[in-house]
Amino acid sequence: MIINLLTKTIMNAELYEEIETYEFIIAHLKNDTFGKKCQQVARDHLLHLNTKL
């Protein structure tokens, strides 16, 4: 049972790190063509991750 709890905790931490990474990309990339594409991909991934929560 403790191992399952630890596994879930680690998975949640990884999930939140991903969310923070995507939020950083959205907030800090330049608004050129490449930056906008990266921001859109990050938004799509955030939307997908939020549906998992």
CSV table of N, CA and C in Angstrom, one decimal:
chain,number,residue,atom,x,y,z
A,1,MET,N,0.8,-1.2,0.0
A,1,MET,CA,0.0,0.0,0.0
A,1,MET,C,0.9,1.3,0.0
A,2,ILE,N,1.9,1.3,0.8
A,2,ILE,CA,2.8,2.4,0.8
A,2,ILE,C,3.5,2.6,-0.5
A,3,ILE,N,3.9,1.5,-1.2
A,3,ILE,CA,4.5,1.6,-2.5
A,3,ILE,C,3.5,2.3,-3.5
A,4,ASN,N,2.2,1.9,-3.5
A,4,ASN,CA,1.2,2.4,-4.4
A,4,ASN,C,1.1,3.9,-4.1
A,5,LEU,N,1.1,4.3,-2.8
A,5,LEU,CA,1.0,5.7,-2.5
A,5,LEU,C,2.2,6.5,-3.0
A,6,LEU,N,3.4,6.0,-2.8
A,6,LEU,CA,4.6,6.6,-3.3
A,6,LEU,C,4.6,6.8,-4.8
A,7,THR,N,4.1,5.7,-5.5
A,7,THR,CA,4.0,5.7,-7.0
A,7,THR,C,3.1,6.8,-7.4
A,8,LYS,N,1.9,6.9,-6.8
A,8,LYS,CA,1.0,8.0,-7.2
A,8,LYS,C,1.5,9.4,-6.9
A,9,THR,N,2.2,9.5,-5.8
A,9,THR,CA,2.8,10.8,-5.4
A,9,THR,C,3.9,11.2,-6.5
A,10,ILE,N,4.7,10.3,-6.9
A,10,ILE,CA,5.7,10.6,-7.9
A,10,ILE,C,5.1,10.9,-9.2
A,11,MET,N,4.1,10.2,-9.6
A,11,MET,CA,3.4,10.5,-10.8
A,11,MET,C,2.7,11.8,-10.8
A,12,ASN,N,2.1,12.2,-9.7
A,12,ASN,CA,1.5,13.5,-9.6
A,12,ASN,C,2.5,14.6,-9.6
A,13,ALA,N,3.7,14.4,-9.0
A,13,ALA,CA,4.8,15.4,-9.1
A,13,ALA,C,5.2,15.6,-10.5
A,14,GLU,N,5.4,14.5,-11.2
A,14,GLU,CA,5.8,14.6,-12.6
A,14,GLU,C,4.7,15.3,-13.4
A,15,LEU,N,3.5,15.1,-13.2
A,15,LEU,CA,2.4,15.7,-13.9
A,15,LEU,C,2.5,17.2,-13.6
A,16,TYR,N,2.6,17.6,-12.4
A,16,TYR,CA,2.7,19.0,-12.1
A,16,TYR,C,3.9,19.7,-12.6
A,17,GLU,N,5.0,19.0,-12.7
A,17,GLU,CA,6.2,19.6,-13.3
A,17,GLU,C,6.0,19.8,-14.8
A,18,GLU,N,5.3,18.9,-15.5
A,18,GLU,CA,4.9,19.1,-16.9
A,18,GLU,C,4.0,20.3,-17.0
A,19,ILE,N,3.0,20.5,-16.1
A,19,ILE,CA,2.1,21.6,-16.2
A,19,ILE,C,2.9,22.9,-16.0
A,20,GLU,N,3.9,23.0,-15.1
A,20,GLU,CA,4.7,24.2,-14.9
A,20,GLU,C,5.5,24.4,-16.1
A,21,THR,N,6.1,23.4,-16.7
A,21,THR,CA,6.9,23.6,-18.0
A,21,THR,C,6.0,24.2,-19.1
A,22,TYR,N,4.8,23.6,-19.3
A,22,TYR,CA,4.0,24.2,-20.4
A,22,TYR,C,3.6,25.6,-20.1
A,23,GLU,N,3.3,25.9,-18.8
A,23,GLU,CA,2.9,27.3,-18.4
A,23,GLU,C,4.0,28.2,-18.7
A,24,PHE,N,5.3,27.8,-18.4
A,24,PHE,CA,6.4,28.6,-18.6
A,24,PHE,C,6.6,28.9,-20.1
A,25,ILE,N,6.4,27.9,-21.0
A,25,ILE,CA,6.5,28.0,-22.4
A,25,ILE,C,5.5,29.1,-22.9
A,26,ILE,N,4.3,28.9,-22.4
A,26,ILE,CA,3.2,29.8,-22.9
A,26,ILE,C,3.5,31.3,-22.5
A,27,ALA,N,4.1,31.5,-21.3
A,27,ALA,CA,4.3,32.8,-20.7
A,27,ALA,C,5.6,33.5,-21.3
A,28,HIS,N,6.6,32.7,-21.7
A,28,HIS,CA,7.9,33.3,-22.0
A,28,HIS,C,8.4,33.2,-23.4
A,29,LEU,N,7.8,32.4,-24.3
A,29,LEU,CA,8.2,32.3,-25.6
A,29,LEU,C,7.9,33.6,-26.4
A,30,LYS,N,8.7,34.0,-27.3
A,30,LYS,CA,8.4,35.1,-28.2
A,30,LYS,C,7.2,34.9,-29.1
A,31,ASN,N,6.6,35.9,-29.5
A,31,ASN,CA,5.4,35.8,-30.3
A,31,ASN,C,5.7,35.8,-31.8
A,32,ASP,N,6.8,35.1,-32.2
A,32,ASP,CA,7.1,34.9,-33.6
A,32,ASP,C,6.4,33.6,-34.0
A,33,THR,N,6.6,33.2,-35.3
A,33,THR,CA,5.9,32.0,-35.8
A,33,THR,C,6.2,30.8,-35.0
A,34,PHE,N,7.5,30.6,-34.7
A,34,PHE,CA,7.9,29.4,-34.0
A,34,PHE,C,7.4,29.4,-32.5
A,35,GLY,N,7.5,30.6,-31.9
A,35,GLY,CA,7.0,30.7,-30.5
A,35,GLY,C,5.5,30.5,-30.4
A,36,LYS,N,4.8,31.0,-31.4
A,36,LYS,CA,3.3,30.8,-31.3
A,36,LYS,C,2.9,29.3,-31.5
A,37,LYS,N,3.7,28.6,-32.4
A,37,LYS,CA,3.4,27.2,-32.6
A,37,LYS,C,3.7,26.4,-31.3
A,38,CYS,N,4.8,26.7,-30.6
A,38,CYS,CA,5.2,26.1,-29.4
A,38,CYS,C,4.1,26.3,-28.3
A,39,GLN,N,3.7,27.6,-28.2
A,39,GLN,CA,2.7,28.0,-27.3
A,39,GLN,C,1.4,27.2,-27.5
A,40,GLN,N,1.0,27.0,-28.8
A,40,GLN,CA,-0.2,26.3,-29.1
A,40,GLN,C,-0.1,24.8,-28.7
A,41,VAL,N,1.0,24.2,-28.9
A,41,VAL,CA,1.3,22.8,-28.5
A,41,VAL,C,1.2,22.7,-27.0
A,42,ALA,N,1.8,23.7,-26.3
A,42,ALA,CA,1.8,23.6,-24.9
A,42,ALA,C,0.4,23.8,-24.3
A,43,ARG,N,-0.4,24.6,-24.9
A,43,ARG,CA,-1.8,24.8,-24.5
A,43,ARG,C,-2.6,23.5,-24.7
A,44,ASP,N,-2.3,22.8,-25.9
A,44,ASP,CA,-3.0,21.5,-26.2
A,44,ASP,C,-2.6,20.5,-25.1
A,45,HIS,N,-1.3,20.4,-24.8
A,45,HIS,CA,-0.9,19.5,-23.8
A,45,HIS,C,-1.5,19.8,-22.4
A,46,LEU,N,-1.5,21.1,-22.0
A,46,LEU,CA,-2.2,21.5,-20.8
A,46,LEU,C,-3.6,21.0,-20.7
A,47,LEU,N,-4.3,21.3,-21.8
A,47,LEU,CA,-5.7,20.9,-21.8
A,47,LEU,C,-5.9,19.4,-21.6
A,48,HIS,N,-5.0,18.6,-22.3
A,48,HIS,CA,-5.0,17.2,-22.1
A,48,HIS,C,-4.7,16.7,-20.7
A,49,LEU,N,-3.7,17.4,-20.1
A,49,LEU,CA,-3.3,17.0,-18.7
A,49,LEU,C,-4.4,17.4,-17.7
A,50,ASN,N,-5.1,18.5,-18.0
A,50,ASN,CA,-6.1,19.0,-17.1
A,50,ASN,C,-7.3,18.0,-17.1
A,51,THR,N,-7.6,17.4,-18.2
A,51,THR,CA,-8.7,16.4,-18.3
A,51,THR,C,-8.3,15.2,-17.5
A,52,LYS,N,-7.0,14.9,-17.3
A,52,LYS,CA,-6.6,13.7,-16.5
A,52,LYS,C,-6.9,14.0,-15.0
A,53,LEU,N,-6.8,15.2,-14.6
A,53,LEU,CA,-6.9,15.6,-13.2
A,53,LEU,C,-8.4,15.5,-12.8
